[in-house]
Amino acid sequence: DAMVIQNPRYQVTQFGKPVTLSCSQTLNHNVMYWYQQKSSQAPKLLFHYYDKDFNNEADTPDNFQSRRPNTSFCFLDIRSPGLGDAAMYLCATSRGQGVGPPLHFGNGTRLTVT
Amino acid sequence: AQKITQTQPGMFVQEKEAVTLDCTYDTSDQSYGLFWYKQPSSGEMIFLIYQGSYDEQNATEGRYSLNFQKARKSANLVISASQLGDSAMYFCAMREPLTGANNLFFGTGTRLTVIP
């Protein structure tokens, strides 16, 4: 089945130690998104790629970076994680940015910062 | 102003009963899409159902139906014959025609608990 896969499912990192979360998709969708979701809140968009074009949300901290080496893969790099960065990180894809296509989400990576 | 409003932080329903989760939206666009997602405690966000603003029929997907009332700007989710596995967080969302930008807006969610 075509899907969005996130690795790892759970990630523990130390305060200030860089961490990379990965996302891959077999849907061949041209748009990929990274969301941060804290407990009992709606997902918050960090950034997205439309093909190779990177779009950063205005309030996304500089601590968060992303790479999309090809259509299938997208990475979220947190350069110096703080305790406040502990959250669920959700990767999503969609076929274009029209009003119709739904976003397809991965299982998420739950990040713990110690 | 909130684009998507979900006024029910939590809902309870007896197993096998139907339940309605409320969602109202705010947009000045004529073309938009409405979505419902389910998020179990495991964390994945599962797409349930979609309604386009120009669709005249209410969307249905198995036990899920979307009660679309355009004039009232409401898009309520109806789950029929609730099952224990329906216990989860439910998010209403809307996409607007803003290309190159964040065009998906989520509500704050409703936590549904199905009681045996």
PDB file of C-alpha atoms in Angstrom:
ATOM      1  CA  ASP A   1       0.000   0.000   0.000  1.00  0.00           C
ATOM      2  CA  ALA A   2       1.158   3.510  -0.778  1.00  0.00           C
ATOM      3  CA  MET A   3       1.942   5.329   2.393  1.00  0.00           C
ATOM      4  CA  VAL A   4       3.879   7.864   4.417  1.00  0.00           C
ATOM      5  CA  ILE A   5       6.501   6.361   6.719  1.00  0.00           C
ATOM      6  CA  GLN A   6       8.224   8.128   9.563  1.00  0.00           C
ATOM      7  CA  ASN A   7      11.288   6.910  11.390  1.00  0.00           C
ATOM      8  CA  PRO A   8      11.904   6.483  14.185  1.00  0.00           C
ATOM      9  CA  ARG A   9       8.559   6.071  15.938  1.00  0.00           C
ATOM     10  CA  TYR A  10      10.066   7.302  19.199  1.00  0.00           C
ATOM     11  CA  GLN A  11      13.193   9.422  19.564  1.00  0.00           C
ATOM     12  CA  VAL A  12      14.934  10.436  22.747  1.00  0.00           C
ATOM     13  CA  THR A  13      17.633  13.093  22.568  1.00  0.00           C
ATOM     14  CA  GLN A  14      19.559  15.156  25.042  1.00  0.00           C
ATOM     15  CA  PHE A  15      19.159  18.861  25.509  1.00  0.00           C
ATOM     16  CA  GLY A  16      21.208  20.592  22.810  1.00  0.00           C
ATOM     17  CA  LYS A  17      22.100  17.425  20.899  1.00  0.00           C
ATOM     18  CA  PRO A  18      21.155  17.624  17.204  1.00  0.00           C
ATOM     19  CA  VAL A  19      18.523  15.192  16.026  1.00  0.00           C
ATOM     20  CA  THR A  20      17.128  14.258  12.608  1.00  0.00           C
ATOM     21  CA  LEU A  21      13.699  12.838  11.924  1.00  0.00           C
ATOM     22  CA  SER A  22      12.958  11.210   8.615  1.00  0.00           C
ATOM     23  CA  CYS A  23       9.939  10.793   6.394  1.00  0.00           C
ATOM     24  CA  SER A  24       9.470   8.832   3.212  1.00  0.00           C
ATOM     25  CA  GLN A  25       6.488   8.445   0.926  1.00  0.00           C
ATOM     26  CA  THR A  26       5.443   6.076  -1.823  1.00  0.00           C
ATOM     27  CA  LEU A  27       2.502   8.217  -2.927  1.00  0.00           C
ATOM     28  CA  ASN A  28       4.599  10.300  -5.328  1.00  0.00           C
ATOM     29  CA  HIS A  29       3.004  13.454  -3.950  1.00  0.00           C
ATOM     30  CA  ASN A  30       4.710  16.717  -4.795  1.00  0.00           C
ATOM     31  CA  VAL A  31       3.986  18.483  -1.510  1.00  0.00           C
ATOM     32  CA  MET A  32       5.480  17.400   1.817  1.00  0.00           C
ATOM     33  CA  TYR A  33       4.800  18.997   5.179  1.00  0.00           C
ATOM     34  CA  TRP A  34       6.251  18.908   8.675  1.00  0.00           C
ATOM     35  CA  TYR A  35       3.937  19.565  11.603  1.00  0.00           C
ATOM     36  CA  GLN A  36       4.669  19.875  15.302  1.00  0.00           C
ATOM     37  CA  GLN A  37       1.934  18.740  17.652  1.00  0.00           C
ATOM     38  CA  LYS A  38       2.077  19.284  21.391  1.00  0.00           C
ATOM     39  CA  SER A  39      -0.162  17.504  23.815  1.00  0.00           C
ATOM     40  CA  SER A  40      -3.894  18.155  23.361  1.00  0.00           C
ATOM     41  CA  GLN A  41      -3.276  20.722  20.624  1.00  0.00           C
ATOM     42  CA  ALA A  42      -3.895  20.851  16.894  1.00  0.00           C
ATOM     43  CA  PRO A  43      -0.907  20.234  14.627  1.00  0.00           C
ATOM     44  CA  LYS A  44       1.125  23.341  13.850  1.00  0.00           C
ATOM     45  CA  LEU A  45       2.781  23.663  10.464  1.00  0.00           C
ATOM     46  CA  LEU A  46       6.554  24.206  10.613  1.00  0.00           C
ATOM     47  CA  PHE A  47       7.308  24.243   6.872  1.00  0.00           C
ATOM     48  CA  HIS A  48       6.479  22.542   3.623  1.00  0.00           C
ATOM     49  CA  TYR A  49       7.988  21.737   0.255  1.00  0.00           C
ATOM     50  CA  TYR A  50       6.147  22.237  -2.987  1.00  0.00           C
ATOM     51  CA  ASP A  51       8.355  20.094  -5.209  1.00  0.00           C
ATOM     52  CA  LYS A  52      11.792  21.546  -4.428  1.00  0.00           C
ATOM     53  CA  ASP A  53      10.497  24.910  -3.265  1.00  0.00           C
ATOM     54  CA  PHE A  54      10.875  25.332   0.473  1.00  0.00           C
ATOM     55  CA  ASN A  55       8.276  27.333   2.377  1.00  0.00           C
ATOM     56  CA  ASN A  56       9.006  28.270   5.965  1.00  0.00           C
ATOM     57  CA  GLU A  57       6.284  29.447   8.322  1.00  0.00           C
ATOM     58  CA  ALA A  58       7.046  32.875   9.768  1.00  0.00           C
ATOM     59  CA  ASP A  59       6.990  31.680  13.361  1.00  0.00           C
ATOM     60  CA  THR A  60       9.078  28.532  12.882  1.00  0.00           C
ATOM     61  CA  PRO A  61      12.237  28.861  14.997  1.00  0.00           C
ATOM     62  CA  ASP A  62      15.604  28.894  13.226  1.00  0.00           C
ATOM     63  CA  ASN A  63      16.453  25.823  15.275  1.00  0.00           C
ATOM     64  CA  PHE A  64      14.316  23.796  12.863  1.00  0.00           C
ATOM     65  CA  GLN A  65      15.614  23.015   9.399  1.00  0.00           C
ATOM     66  CA  SER A  66      14.468  20.712   6.645  1.00  0.00           C
ATOM     67  CA  ARG A  67      15.877  18.907   3.635  1.00  0.00           C
ATOM     68  CA  ARG A  68      14.170  17.233   0.730  1.00  0.00           C
ATOM     69  CA  PRO A  69      16.818  15.430  -1.355  1.00  0.00           C
ATOM     70  CA  ASN A  70      14.234  13.894  -3.687  1.00  0.00           C
ATOM     71  CA  THR A  71      10.487  13.454  -4.137  1.00  0.00           C
ATOM     72  CA  SER A  72      10.289  10.523  -1.748  1.00  0.00           C
ATOM     73  CA  PHE A  73      12.259  11.718   1.255  1.00  0.00           C
ATOM     74  CA  CYS A  74      12.098  14.659   3.601  1.00  0.00           C
ATOM     75  CA  PHE A  75      14.060  15.284   6.804  1.00  0.00           C
ATOM     76  CA  LEU A  76      13.499  17.468   9.826  1.00  0.00           C
ATOM     77  CA  ASP A  77      16.664  18.614  11.584  1.00  0.00           C
ATOM     78  CA  ILE A  78      16.526  20.123  15.045  1.00  0.00           C
ATOM     79  CA  ARG A  79      19.912  21.710  15.582  1.00  0.00           C
ATOM     80  CA  SER A  80      19.808  22.265  19.343  1.00  0.00           C
ATOM     81  CA  PRO A  81      16.705  20.722  20.885  1.00  0.00           C
ATOM     82  CA  GLY A  82      15.284  22.382  23.944  1.00  0.00           C
ATOM     83  CA  LEU A  83      12.852  20.956  26.459  1.00  0.00           C
ATOM     84  CA  GLY A  84      10.089  22.905  24.720  1.00  0.00           C
ATOM     85  CA  ASP A  85      10.692  20.980  21.503  1.00  0.00           C
ATOM     86  CA  ALA A  86       9.393  17.766  22.995  1.00  0.00           C
ATOM     87  CA  ALA A  87       6.362  16.954  20.876  1.00  0.00           C
ATOM     88  CA  MET A  88       4.898  14.679  18.240  1.00  0.00           C
ATOM     89  CA  TYR A  89       6.280  15.482  14.801  1.00  0.00           C
ATOM     90  CA  LEU A  90       4.027  14.614  11.910  1.00  0.00           C
ATOM     91  CA  CYS A  91       5.027  14.375   8.279  1.00  0.00           C
ATOM     92  CA  ALA A  92       2.310  14.703   5.659  1.00  0.00           C
ATOM     93  CA  THR A  93       2.020  14.709   1.893  1.00  0.00           C
ATOM     94  CA  SER A  94      -0.538  15.938  -0.588  1.00  0.00           C
ATOM     95  CA  ARG A  95      -1.032  15.947  -4.322  1.00  0.00           C
ATOM     96  CA  GLY A  96      -0.859  19.661  -4.942  1.00  0.00           C
ATOM     97  CA  GLN A  97      -2.215  22.453  -2.823  1.00  0.00           C
ATOM     98  CA  GLY A  98      -5.714  22.733  -4.226  1.00  0.00           C
ATOM     99  CA  VAL A  99      -8.688  22.671  -1.886  1.00  0.00           C
ATOM    100  CA  GLY A 100      -9.510  19.063  -2.661  1.00  0.00           C
ATOM    101  CA  PRO A 101      -6.563  16.790  -1.978  1.00  0.00           C
ATOM    102  CA  PRO A 102      -6.399  15.592   1.612  1.00  0.00           C
ATOM    103  CA  LEU A 103      -3.126  15.497   3.486  1.00  0.00           C
ATOM    104  CA  HIS A 104      -1.883  11.990   4.160  1.00  0.00           C
ATOM    105  CA  PHE A 105      -0.008  11.732   7.431  1.00  0.00           C
ATOM    106  CA  GLY A 106       2.634   9.361   8.661  1.00  0.00           C
ATOM    107  CA  ASN A 107       2.509   7.658  12.056  1.00  0.00           C
ATOM    108  CA  GLY A 108       4.516  10.444  13.617  1.00  0.00           C
ATOM    109  CA  THR A 109       7.708  10.577  15.639  1.00  0.00           C
ATOM    110  CA  ARG A 110       7.347  11.286  19.322  1.00  0.00           C
ATOM    111  CA  LEU A 111      10.377  13.284  20.449  1.00  0.00           C
ATOM    112  CA  THR A 112      11.505  13.358  24.057  1.00  0.00           C
ATOM    113  CA  VAL A 113      14.209  15.793  25.167  1.00  0.00           C
ATOM    114  CA  THR A 114      16.062  14.942  28.372  1.00  0.00           C
TER     115      THR A 114
ATOM    116  CA  ALA B   1     -10.680  35.035  13.853  1.00  0.00           C
ATOM    117  CA  GLN B   2     -10.656  31.278  14.031  1.00  0.00           C
ATOM    118  CA  LYS B   3     -11.031  29.590  10.679  1.00  0.00           C
ATOM    119  CA  ILE B   4     -12.332  26.347  12.217  1.00  0.00           C
ATOM    120  CA  THR B   5     -14.265  26.112  15.471  1.00  0.00           C
ATOM    121  CA  GLN B   6     -14.934  22.908  17.340  1.00  0.00           C
ATOM    122  CA  THR B   7     -16.917  23.755  20.444  1.00  0.00           C
ATOM    123  CA  GLN B   8     -16.943  20.293  22.035  1.00  0.00           C
ATOM    124  CA  PRO B   9     -13.647  19.562  23.813  1.00  0.00           C
ATOM    125  CA  GLY B  10     -14.966  16.135  24.817  1.00  0.00           C
ATOM    126  CA  MET B  11     -17.880  13.889  23.917  1.00  0.00           C
ATOM    127  CA  PHE B  12     -19.139  10.577  25.250  1.00  0.00           C
ATOM    128  CA  VAL B  13     -21.248   8.078  23.340  1.00  0.00           C
ATOM    129  CA  GLN B  14     -22.601   4.650  24.148  1.00  0.00           C
ATOM    130  CA  GLU B  15     -21.319   1.828  21.993  1.00  0.00           C
ATOM    131  CA  LYS B  16     -23.553   1.205  18.951  1.00  0.00           C
ATOM    132  CA  GLU B  17     -25.126   4.647  19.209  1.00  0.00           C
ATOM    133  CA  ALA B  18     -24.629   7.497  16.725  1.00  0.00           C
ATOM    134  CA  VAL B  19     -22.749  10.662  17.625  1.00  0.00           C
ATOM    135  CA  THR B  20     -22.381  14.073  15.992  1.00  0.00           C
ATOM    136  CA  LEU B  21     -19.194  16.107  16.310  1.00  0.00           C
ATOM    137  CA  ASP B  22     -19.681  19.792  15.573  1.00  0.00           C
ATOM    138  CA  CYS B  23     -17.569  21.952  13.302  1.00  0.00           C
ATOM    139  CA  THR B  24     -18.133  25.465  12.012  1.00  0.00           C
ATOM    140  CA  TYR B  25     -15.850  27.306   9.639  1.00  0.00           C
ATOM    141  CA  ASP B  26     -15.173  30.811   8.482  1.00  0.00           C
ATOM    142  CA  THR B  27     -14.133  31.703   4.955  1.00  0.00           C
ATOM    143  CA  SER B  28     -14.936  34.260   2.304  1.00  0.00           C
ATOM    144  CA  ASP B  29     -13.828  31.965  -0.520  1.00  0.00           C
ATOM    145  CA  GLN B  30     -16.394  30.225  -2.686  1.00  0.00           C
ATOM    146  CA  SER B  31     -14.116  27.247  -3.263  1.00  0.00           C
ATOM    147  CA  TYR B  32     -12.828  25.337  -0.250  1.00  0.00           C
ATOM    148  CA  GLY B  33     -12.479  21.827   1.071  1.00  0.00           C
ATOM    149  CA  LEU B  34     -13.537  20.427   4.437  1.00  0.00           C
ATOM    150  CA  PHE B  35     -11.921  17.420   6.072  1.00  0.00           C
ATOM    151  CA  TRP B  36     -12.212  15.303   9.164  1.00  0.00           C
ATOM    152  CA  TYR B  37      -9.259  13.484  10.660  1.00  0.00           C
ATOM    153  CA  LYS B  38      -9.120  10.925  13.464  1.00  0.00           C
ATOM    154  CA  GLN B  39      -6.134  10.754  15.794  1.00  0.00           C
ATOM    155  CA  PRO B  40      -5.990   7.735  18.133  1.00  0.00           C
ATOM    156  CA  SER B  41      -3.726   7.739  21.170  1.00  0.00           C
ATOM    157  CA  SER B  42      -0.999   6.168  19.010  1.00  0.00           C
ATOM    158  CA  GLY B  43      -0.642   9.570  17.344  1.00  0.00           C
ATOM    159  CA  GLU B  44      -1.186   8.951  13.664  1.00  0.00           C
ATOM    160  CA  MET B  45      -3.565  11.303  11.873  1.00  0.00           C
ATOM    161  CA  ILE B  46      -6.083   9.331   9.817  1.00  0.00           C
ATOM    162  CA  PHE B  47      -8.034  10.975   7.011  1.00  0.00           C
ATOM    163  CA  LEU B  48     -11.741  10.114   7.319  1.00  0.00           C
ATOM    164  CA  ILE B  49     -13.858  12.152   4.945  1.00  0.00           C
ATOM    165  CA  TYR B  50     -13.837  15.100   2.549  1.00  0.00           C
ATOM    166  CA  GLN B  51     -16.514  17.560   1.446  1.00  0.00           C
ATOM    167  CA  GLY B  52     -15.978  20.081  -1.355  1.00  0.00           C
ATOM    168  CA  SER B  53     -17.750  23.401  -1.146  1.00  0.00           C
ATOM    169  CA  TYR B  54     -19.458  22.793  -4.479  1.00  0.00           C
ATOM    170  CA  ASP B  55     -20.586  19.283  -3.631  1.00  0.00           C
ATOM    171  CA  GLU B  56     -24.363  19.221  -3.321  1.00  0.00           C
ATOM    172  CA  GLN B  57     -24.540  15.817  -1.690  1.00  0.00           C
ATOM    173  CA  ASN B  58     -23.280  15.189   1.823  1.00  0.00           C
ATOM    174  CA  ALA B  59     -20.154  13.052   1.789  1.00  0.00           C
ATOM    175  CA  THR B  60     -20.326   9.551   3.226  1.00  0.00           C
ATOM    176  CA  GLU B  61     -17.609   6.970   3.912  1.00  0.00           C
ATOM    177  CA  GLY B  62     -18.847   3.821   5.574  1.00  0.00           C
ATOM    178  CA  ARG B  63     -20.022   4.739   9.078  1.00  0.00           C
ATOM    179  CA  TYR B  64     -18.910   8.346   8.636  1.00  0.00           C
ATOM    180  CA  SER B  65     -21.029  11.055   7.084  1.00  0.00           C
ATOM    181  CA  LEU B  66     -20.533  14.764   6.866  1.00  0.00           C
ATOM    182  CA  ASN B  67     -23.572  16.939   7.501  1.00  0.00           C
ATOM    183  CA  PHE B  68     -22.723  19.921   5.296  1.00  0.00           C
ATOM    184  CA  GLN B  69     -24.821  23.032   5.803  1.00  0.00           C
ATOM    185  CA  LYS B  70     -23.246  25.675   3.612  1.00  0.00           C
ATOM    186  CA  ALA B  71     -25.427  28.619   4.629  1.00  0.00           C
ATOM    187  CA  ARG B  72     -24.668  27.941   8.289  1.00  0.00           C
ATOM    188  CA  LYS B  73     -20.997  27.230   7.498  1.00  0.00           C
ATOM    189  CA  SER B  74     -21.117  24.002   9.399  1.00  0.00           C
ATOM    190  CA  ALA B  75     -19.590  20.622   8.584  1.00  0.00           C
ATOM    191  CA  ASN B  76     -20.545  18.228  11.351  1.00  0.00           C
ATOM    192  CA  LEU B  77     -19.236  14.668  11.407  1.00  0.00           C
ATOM    193  CA  VAL B  78     -21.740  11.935  12.137  1.00  0.00           C
ATOM    194  CA  ILE B  79     -20.446   8.544  13.248  1.00  0.00           C
ATOM    195  CA  SER B  80     -23.084   5.848  13.184  1.00  0.00           C
ATOM    196  CA  ALA B  81     -23.027   2.644  15.238  1.00  0.00           C
ATOM    197  CA  SER B  82     -20.087   3.750  17.416  1.00  0.00           C
ATOM    198  CA  GLN B  83     -17.400   1.191  18.194  1.00  0.00           C
ATOM    199  CA  LEU B  84     -14.856   1.118  21.009  1.00  0.00           C
ATOM    200  CA  GLY B  85     -12.144   1.718  18.416  1.00  0.00           C
ATOM    201  CA  ASP B  86     -13.730   5.064  17.564  1.00  0.00           C
ATOM    202  CA  SER B  87     -12.390   6.509  20.824  1.00  0.00           C
ATOM    203  CA  ALA B  88      -9.909   9.120  19.640  1.00  0.00           C
ATOM    204  CA  MET B  89      -9.327  12.812  19.002  1.00  0.00           C
ATOM    205  CA  TYR B  90     -11.200  14.159  15.967  1.00  0.00           C
ATOM    206  CA  PHE B  91     -10.039  17.215  14.058  1.00  0.00           C
ATOM    207  CA  CYS B  92     -12.042  19.232  11.559  1.00  0.00           C
ATOM    208  CA  ALA B  93      -9.950  21.038   8.946  1.00  0.00           C
ATOM    209  CA  MET B  94     -10.407  23.297   5.950  1.00  0.00           C
ATOM    210  CA  ARG B  95      -8.287  24.001   2.878  1.00  0.00           C
ATOM    211  CA  GLU B  96      -8.551  27.344   1.138  1.00  0.00           C
ATOM    212  CA  PRO B  97      -7.188  28.221  -2.322  1.00  0.00           C
ATOM    213  CA  LEU B  98      -3.932  29.834  -1.154  1.00  0.00           C
ATOM    214  CA  THR B  99      -1.175  28.437  -3.312  1.00  0.00           C
ATOM    215  CA  GLY B 100       2.356  28.432  -1.994  1.00  0.00           C
ATOM    216  CA  ALA B 101       1.185  29.002   1.533  1.00  0.00           C
ATOM    217  CA  ASN B 102      -0.196  27.180   4.521  1.00  0.00           C
ATOM    218  CA  ASN B 103      -3.719  26.621   3.361  1.00  0.00           C
ATOM    219  CA  LEU B 104      -4.873  23.921   5.776  1.00  0.00           C
ATOM    220  CA  PHE B 105      -6.525  25.091   8.973  1.00  0.00           C
ATOM    221  CA  PHE B 106      -7.280  22.753  11.879  1.00  0.00           C
ATOM    222  CA  GLY B 107      -9.786  23.094  14.659  1.00  0.00           C
ATOM    223  CA  THR B 108      -8.800  22.419  18.248  1.00  0.00           C
ATOM    224  CA  GLY B 109     -10.280  18.946  18.168  1.00  0.00           C
ATOM    225  CA  THR B 110     -12.913  16.927  20.022  1.00  0.00           C
ATOM    226  CA  ARG B 111     -11.982  13.945  22.166  1.00  0.00           C
ATOM    227  CA  LEU B 112     -14.547  11.193  21.676  1.00  0.00           C
ATOM    228  CA  THR B 113     -14.905   8.417  24.228  1.00  0.00           C
ATOM    229  CA  VAL B 114     -17.047   5.397  23.400  1.00  0.00           C
ATOM    230  CA  ILE B 115     -18.510   3.743  26.470  1.00  0.00           C
ATOM    231  CA  PRO B 116     -19.117  -0.029  26.427  1.00  0.00           C
TER     232      PRO B 116
END
